[in-house]
């Protein structure tokens, strides 16, 4: 069973996808972390995030443990990741890694939840269930701003909103695998939902889609 969760910056998909995977006993892959990991290494090695050759080389040598570096959550790394994500050769190199995870979830898990921008459209177009999570730009900026503050990072809400709009635009208008809902995706707008209510809505979508709750737990 493969569940694809896509959506724009800070729509809540990471938190919801992680919780869904835990509740179902499935493996979870944050595909944004893959682009962030390539971007973080490019920055650390002093390259421009638009250096296609260096980005492709780094993407080829990426390891699973690179996805856990704490610096991945930094705003400048997210910004660089959306530039790296426009490079077609980088996307192609990373495709196998993602498809392999979905087809063979680690630790013998009976299913996988992947979240990103193009899971339902490109990475796993045959996923059993696709959910597209969104929220208004203002609400998403507020959430990201609060997340940054909670981590003790200096942030200004207007700047966070401007950065988020720029990244949405870059993700939606790139030639290769742009951000868009798959035709058969369930849409969930979390603008007026807190995380508990949104998670309940996701559980309902899964239960309705499968005819029953497919997990062991809960
Ligand atoms: O957490 P947030 O929504 O800020 O971003 P993320 O999911 O960590 O993704 C970082 C960047 O990676 C995005 O802005 C996209 O440009 C890119 N990305 C992508 O192109 N395809 C994916 N499947 C996942 C992320």
PDB file of N, CA and C in Angstrom, residues 93-149:
ATOM      1  N   UNK A  93      17.976  11.524 -10.985  1.00  0.00           N
ATOM      2  CA  UNK A  93      18.837  10.709 -10.117  1.00  0.00           C
ATOM      3  C   UNK A  93      18.065  10.312  -8.848  1.00  0.00           C
ATOM      4  N   UNK A  94      17.258  11.226  -8.320  1.00  0.00           N
ATOM      5  CA  UNK A  94      16.584  10.978  -7.041  1.00  0.00           C
ATOM      6  C   UNK A  94      15.319  10.125  -7.183  1.00  0.00           C
ATOM      7  N   UNK A  95      14.862   9.971  -8.435  1.00  0.00           N
ATOM      8  CA  UNK A  95      13.625   9.228  -8.675  1.00  0.00           C
ATOM      9  C   UNK A  95      13.735   7.766  -8.238  1.00  0.00           C
ATOM     10  N   UNK A  96      14.845   7.116  -8.608  1.00  0.00           N
ATOM     11  CA  UNK A  96      15.024   5.694  -8.278  1.00  0.00           C
ATOM     12  C   UNK A  96      15.011   5.470  -6.776  1.00  0.00           C
ATOM     13  N   UNK A  97      15.706   6.357  -6.060  1.00  0.00           N
ATOM     14  CA  UNK A  97      15.785   6.267  -4.599  1.00  0.00           C
ATOM     15  C   UNK A  97      14.362   6.277  -4.005  1.00  0.00           C
ATOM     16  N   UNK A  98      13.537   7.215  -4.491  1.00  0.00           N
ATOM     17  CA  UNK A  98      12.179   7.354  -3.947  1.00  0.00           C
ATOM     18  C   UNK A  98      11.290   6.171  -4.338  1.00  0.00           C
ATOM     19  N   UNK A  99      11.394   5.746  -5.596  1.00  0.00           N
ATOM     20  CA  UNK A  99      10.547   4.630  -6.057  1.00  0.00           C
ATOM     21  C   UNK A  99      10.931   3.333  -5.362  1.00  0.00           C
ATOM     22  N   UNK A 100      12.239   3.178  -5.130  1.00  0.00           N
ATOM     23  CA  UNK A 100      12.710   1.975  -4.462  1.00  0.00           C
ATOM     24  C   UNK A 100      12.191   1.931  -3.021  1.00  0.00           C
ATOM     25  N   UNK A 101      12.184   3.089  -2.357  1.00  0.00           N
ATOM     26  CA  UNK A 101      11.659   3.153  -0.986  1.00  0.00           C
ATOM     27  C   UNK A 101      10.182   2.750  -0.976  1.00  0.00           C
ATOM     28  N   UNK A 102       9.418   3.267  -1.946  1.00  0.00           N
ATOM     29  CA  UNK A 102       7.976   2.978  -1.996  1.00  0.00           C
ATOM     30  C   UNK A 102       7.723   1.500  -2.280  1.00  0.00           C
ATOM     31  N   UNK A 103       8.519   0.935  -3.185  1.00  0.00           N
ATOM     32  CA  UNK A 103       8.296  -0.458  -3.584  1.00  0.00           C
ATOM     33  C   UNK A 103       8.797  -1.438  -2.525  1.00  0.00           C
ATOM     34  N   UNK A 104       9.856  -1.055  -1.812  1.00  0.00           N
ATOM     35  CA  UNK A 104      10.436  -1.947  -0.782  1.00  0.00           C
ATOM     36  C   UNK A 104      10.623  -1.160   0.501  1.00  0.00           C
ATOM     37  N   UNK A 105       9.534  -0.872   1.244  1.00  0.00           N
ATOM     38  CA  UNK A 105       9.681  -0.073   2.464  1.00  0.00           C
ATOM     39  C   UNK A 105      10.640  -0.759   3.436  1.00  0.00           C
ATOM     40  N   UNK A 106      11.496   0.019   4.115  1.00  0.00           N
ATOM     41  CA  UNK A 106      12.468  -0.598   5.035  1.00  0.00           C
ATOM     42  C   UNK A 106      11.788  -1.345   6.177  1.00  0.00           C
ATOM     43  N   UNK A 107      12.535  -2.252   6.782  1.00  0.00           N
ATOM     44  CA  UNK A 107      12.091  -3.029   7.943  1.00  0.00           C
ATOM     45  C   UNK A 107      10.824  -3.837   7.670  1.00  0.00           C
ATOM     46  N   UNK A 108      10.601  -4.197   6.446  1.00  0.00           N
ATOM     47  CA  UNK A 108       9.454  -5.044   6.103  1.00  0.00           C
ATOM     48  C   UNK A 108       8.101  -4.413   6.383  1.00  0.00           C
ATOM     49  N   UNK A 109       8.027  -3.080   6.435  1.00  0.00           N
ATOM     50  CA  UNK A 109       6.741  -2.409   6.684  1.00  0.00           C
ATOM     51  C   UNK A 109       5.758  -2.765   5.556  1.00  0.00           C
ATOM     52  N   UNK A 110       4.452  -2.915   5.903  1.00  0.00           N
ATOM     53  CA  UNK A 110       3.480  -3.339   4.884  1.00  0.00           C
ATOM     54  C   UNK A 110       3.053  -2.225   3.929  1.00  0.00           C
ATOM     55  N   UNK A 111       3.591  -1.035   4.116  1.00  0.00           N
ATOM     56  CA  UNK A 111       3.213   0.064   3.233  1.00  0.00           C
ATOM     57  C   UNK A 111       4.138   1.240   3.448  1.00  0.00           C
ATOM     58  N   UNK A 112       3.957   2.287   2.623  1.00  0.00           N
ATOM     59  CA  UNK A 112       4.800   3.475   2.751  1.00  0.00           C
ATOM     60  C   UNK A 112       3.970   4.726   2.517  1.00  0.00           C
ATOM     61  N   UNK A 113       4.304   5.762   3.279  1.00  0.00           N
ATOM     62  CA  UNK A 113       3.724   7.086   3.064  1.00  0.00           C
ATOM     63  C   UNK A 113       4.871   7.972   2.596  1.00  0.00           C
ATOM     64  N   UNK A 114       4.709   8.620   1.438  1.00  0.00           N
ATOM     65  CA  UNK A 114       5.730   9.545   0.934  1.00  0.00           C
ATOM     66  C   UNK A 114       5.114  10.928   0.841  1.00  0.00           C
ATOM     67  N   UNK A 115       5.829  11.949   1.301  1.00  0.00           N
ATOM     68  CA  UNK A 115       5.288  13.298   1.106  1.00  0.00           C
ATOM     69  C   UNK A 115       6.248  14.148   0.304  1.00  0.00           C
ATOM     70  N   UNK A 116       5.669  15.083  -0.481  1.00  0.00           N
ATOM     71  CA  UNK A 116       6.508  15.929  -1.329  1.00  0.00           C
ATOM     72  C   UNK A 116       5.680  16.847  -2.202  1.00  0.00           C
ATOM     73  N   UNK A 117       6.137  16.999  -3.454  1.00  0.00           N
ATOM     74  CA  UNK A 117       5.444  17.882  -4.407  1.00  0.00           C
ATOM     75  C   UNK A 117       4.886  17.114  -5.586  1.00  0.00           C
ATOM     76  N   UNK A 118       5.574  16.009  -5.937  1.00  0.00           N
ATOM     77  CA  UNK A 118       5.260  15.300  -7.187  1.00  0.00           C
ATOM     78  C   UNK A 118       5.089  13.808  -6.950  1.00  0.00           C
ATOM     79  N   UNK A 119       4.725  13.415  -5.732  1.00  0.00           N
ATOM     80  CA  UNK A 119       4.619  11.973  -5.441  1.00  0.00           C
ATOM     81  C   UNK A 119       3.452  11.366  -6.219  1.00  0.00           C
ATOM     82  N   UNK A 120       2.294  12.012  -6.155  1.00  0.00           N
ATOM     83  CA  UNK A 120       1.109  11.473  -6.846  1.00  0.00           C
ATOM     84  C   UNK A 120       1.166  11.629  -8.356  1.00  0.00           C
ATOM     85  N   UNK A 121       1.959  12.584  -8.844  1.00  0.00           N
ATOM     86  CA  UNK A 121       1.981  12.842 -10.289  1.00  0.00           C
ATOM     87  C   UNK A 121       3.135  12.132 -11.001  1.00  0.00           C
ATOM     88  N   UNK A 122       4.311  12.053 -10.354  1.00  0.00           N
ATOM     89  CA  UNK A 122       5.504  11.553 -11.055  1.00  0.00           C
ATOM     90  C   UNK A 122       6.167  10.358 -10.353  1.00  0.00           C
ATOM     91  N   UNK A 123       6.414  10.495  -9.040  1.00  0.00           N
ATOM     92  CA  UNK A 123       7.180   9.442  -8.342  1.00  0.00           C
ATOM     93  C   UNK A 123       6.359   8.160  -8.249  1.00  0.00           C
ATOM     94  N   UNK A 124       5.115   8.277  -7.774  1.00  0.00           N
ATOM     95  CA  UNK A 124       4.247   7.097  -7.622  1.00  0.00           C
ATOM     96  C   UNK A 124       2.882   7.376  -8.246  1.00  0.00           C
ATOM     97  N   UNK A 125       2.815   7.500  -9.571  1.00  0.00           N
ATOM     98  CA  UNK A 125       1.515   7.813 -10.191  1.00  0.00           C
ATOM     99  C   UNK A 125       0.479   6.708  -9.955  1.00  0.00           C
ATOM    100  N   UNK A 126       0.935   5.497  -9.591  1.00  0.00           N
ATOM    101  CA  UNK A 126      -0.007   4.406  -9.319  1.00  0.00           C
ATOM    102  C   UNK A 126      -0.250   4.201  -7.831  1.00  0.00           C
ATOM    103  N   UNK A 127       0.067   5.210  -7.013  1.00  0.00           N
ATOM    104  CA  UNK A 127      -0.146   5.083  -5.556  1.00  0.00           C
ATOM    105  C   UNK A 127      -1.596   4.677  -5.276  1.00  0.00           C
ATOM    106  N   UNK A 128      -1.804   3.900  -4.198  1.00  0.00           N
ATOM    107  CA  UNK A 128      -3.156   3.434  -3.852  1.00  0.00           C
ATOM    108  C   UNK A 128      -4.043   4.592  -3.439  1.00  0.00           C
ATOM    109  N   UNK A 129      -3.422   5.600  -2.812  1.00  0.00           N
ATOM    110  CA  UNK A 129      -4.206   6.730  -2.322  1.00  0.00           C
ATOM    111  C   UNK A 129      -3.360   7.991  -2.418  1.00  0.00           C
ATOM    112  N   UNK A 130      -3.974   9.081  -2.932  1.00  0.00           N
ATOM    113  CA  UNK A 130      -3.255  10.355  -3.073  1.00  0.00           C
ATOM    114  C   UNK A 130      -4.017  11.453  -2.347  1.00  0.00           C
ATOM    115  N   UNK A 131      -3.296  12.225  -1.564  1.00  0.00           N
ATOM    116  CA  UNK A 131      -3.927  13.328  -0.840  1.00  0.00           C
ATOM    117  C   UNK A 131      -3.120  14.592  -1.130  1.00  0.00           C
ATOM    118  N   UNK A 132      -3.811  15.679  -1.478  1.00  0.00           N
ATOM    119  CA  UNK A 132      -3.149  16.958  -1.725  1.00  0.00           C
ATOM    120  C   UNK A 132      -3.576  17.910  -0.617  1.00  0.00           C
ATOM    121  N   UNK A 133      -2.603  18.322   0.187  1.00  0.00           N
ATOM    122  CA  UNK A 133      -2.893  19.159   1.354  1.00  0.00           C
ATOM    123  C   UNK A 133      -2.522  20.600   1.060  1.00  0.00           C
ATOM    124  N   UNK A 134      -3.441  21.508   1.325  1.00  0.00           N
ATOM    125  CA  UNK A 134      -3.122  22.898   1.073  1.00  0.00           C
ATOM    126  C   UNK A 134      -3.661  23.786   2.199  1.00  0.00           C
ATOM    127  N   UNK A 135      -3.340  25.071   2.138  1.00  0.00           N
ATOM    128  CA  UNK A 135      -3.855  26.073   3.082  1.00  0.00           C
ATOM    129  C   UNK A 135      -3.499  27.421   2.470  1.00  0.00           C
ATOM    130  N   UNK A 136      -4.152  28.489   2.920  1.00  0.00           N
ATOM    131  CA  UNK A 136      -3.884  29.800   2.324  1.00  0.00           C
ATOM    132  C   UNK A 136      -2.437  30.207   2.611  1.00  0.00           C
ATOM    133  N   UNK A 137      -1.832  31.039   1.739  1.00  0.00           N
ATOM    134  CA  UNK A 137      -0.443  31.460   1.967  1.00  0.00           C
ATOM    135  C   UNK A 137      -0.259  32.153   3.317  1.00  0.00           C
ATOM    136  N   UNK A 138      -1.219  32.970   3.730  1.00  0.00           N
ATOM    137  CA  UNK A 138      -1.083  33.702   5.006  1.00  0.00           C
ATOM    138  C   UNK A 138      -1.022  32.733   6.189  1.00  0.00           C
ATOM    139  N   UNK A 139      -1.897  31.724   6.162  1.00  0.00           N
ATOM    140  CA  UNK A 139      -1.910  30.754   7.261  1.00  0.00           C
ATOM    141  C   UNK A 139      -0.626  29.931   7.259  1.00  0.00           C
ATOM    142  N   UNK A 140      -0.167  29.550   6.078  1.00  0.00           N
ATOM    143  CA  UNK A 140       1.065  28.754   6.005  1.00  0.00           C
ATOM    144  C   UNK A 140       2.260  29.572   6.490  1.00  0.00           C
ATOM    145  N   UNK A 141       2.286  30.870   6.128  1.00  0.00           N
ATOM    146  CA  UNK A 141       3.385  31.729   6.582  1.00  0.00           C
ATOM    147  C   UNK A 141       3.360  31.864   8.100  1.00  0.00           C
ATOM    148  N   UNK A 142       2.171  31.992   8.666  1.00  0.00           N
ATOM    149  CA  UNK A 142       2.046  32.095  10.126  1.00  0.00           C
ATOM    150  C   UNK A 142       2.597  30.829  10.801  1.00  0.00           C
ATOM    151  N   UNK A 143       2.244  29.664  10.241  1.00  0.00           N
ATOM    152  CA  UNK A 143       2.722  28.399  10.824  1.00  0.00           C
ATOM    153  C   UNK A 143       4.244  28.294  10.734  1.00  0.00           C
ATOM    154  N   UNK A 144       4.801  28.638   9.568  1.00  0.00           N
ATOM    155  CA  UNK A 144       6.249  28.527   9.400  1.00  0.00           C
ATOM    156  C   UNK A 144       6.973  29.505  10.330  1.00  0.00           C
ATOM    157  N   UNK A 145       6.391  30.708  10.456  1.00  0.00           N
ATOM    158  CA  UNK A 145       6.951  31.733  11.344  1.00  0.00           C
ATOM    159  C   UNK A 145       6.985  31.218  12.786  1.00  0.00           C
ATOM    160  N   UNK A 146       5.874  30.600  13.215  1.00  0.00           N
ATOM    161  CA  UNK A 146       5.836  30.090  14.592  1.00  0.00           C
ATOM    162  C   UNK A 146       6.804  28.933  14.799  1.00  0.00           C
ATOM    163  N   UNK A 147       6.946  28.125  13.760  1.00  0.00           N
ATOM    164  CA  UNK A 147       7.897  27.008  13.817  1.00  0.00           C
ATOM    165  C   UNK A 147       9.327  27.547  13.994  1.00  0.00           C
ATOM    166  N   UNK A 148       9.671  28.584  13.231  1.00  0.00           N
ATOM    167  CA  UNK A 148      11.016  29.169  13.312  1.00  0.00           C
ATOM    168  C   UNK A 148      11.250  29.769  14.686  1.00  0.00           C
ATOM    169  N   UNK A 149      10.242  30.488  15.175  1.00  0.00           N
ATOM    170  CA  UNK A 149      10.388  31.114  16.504  1.00  0.00           C
ATOM    171  C   UNK A 149      10.555  30.069  17.587  1.00  0.00           C
TER     172      UNK A 149
END
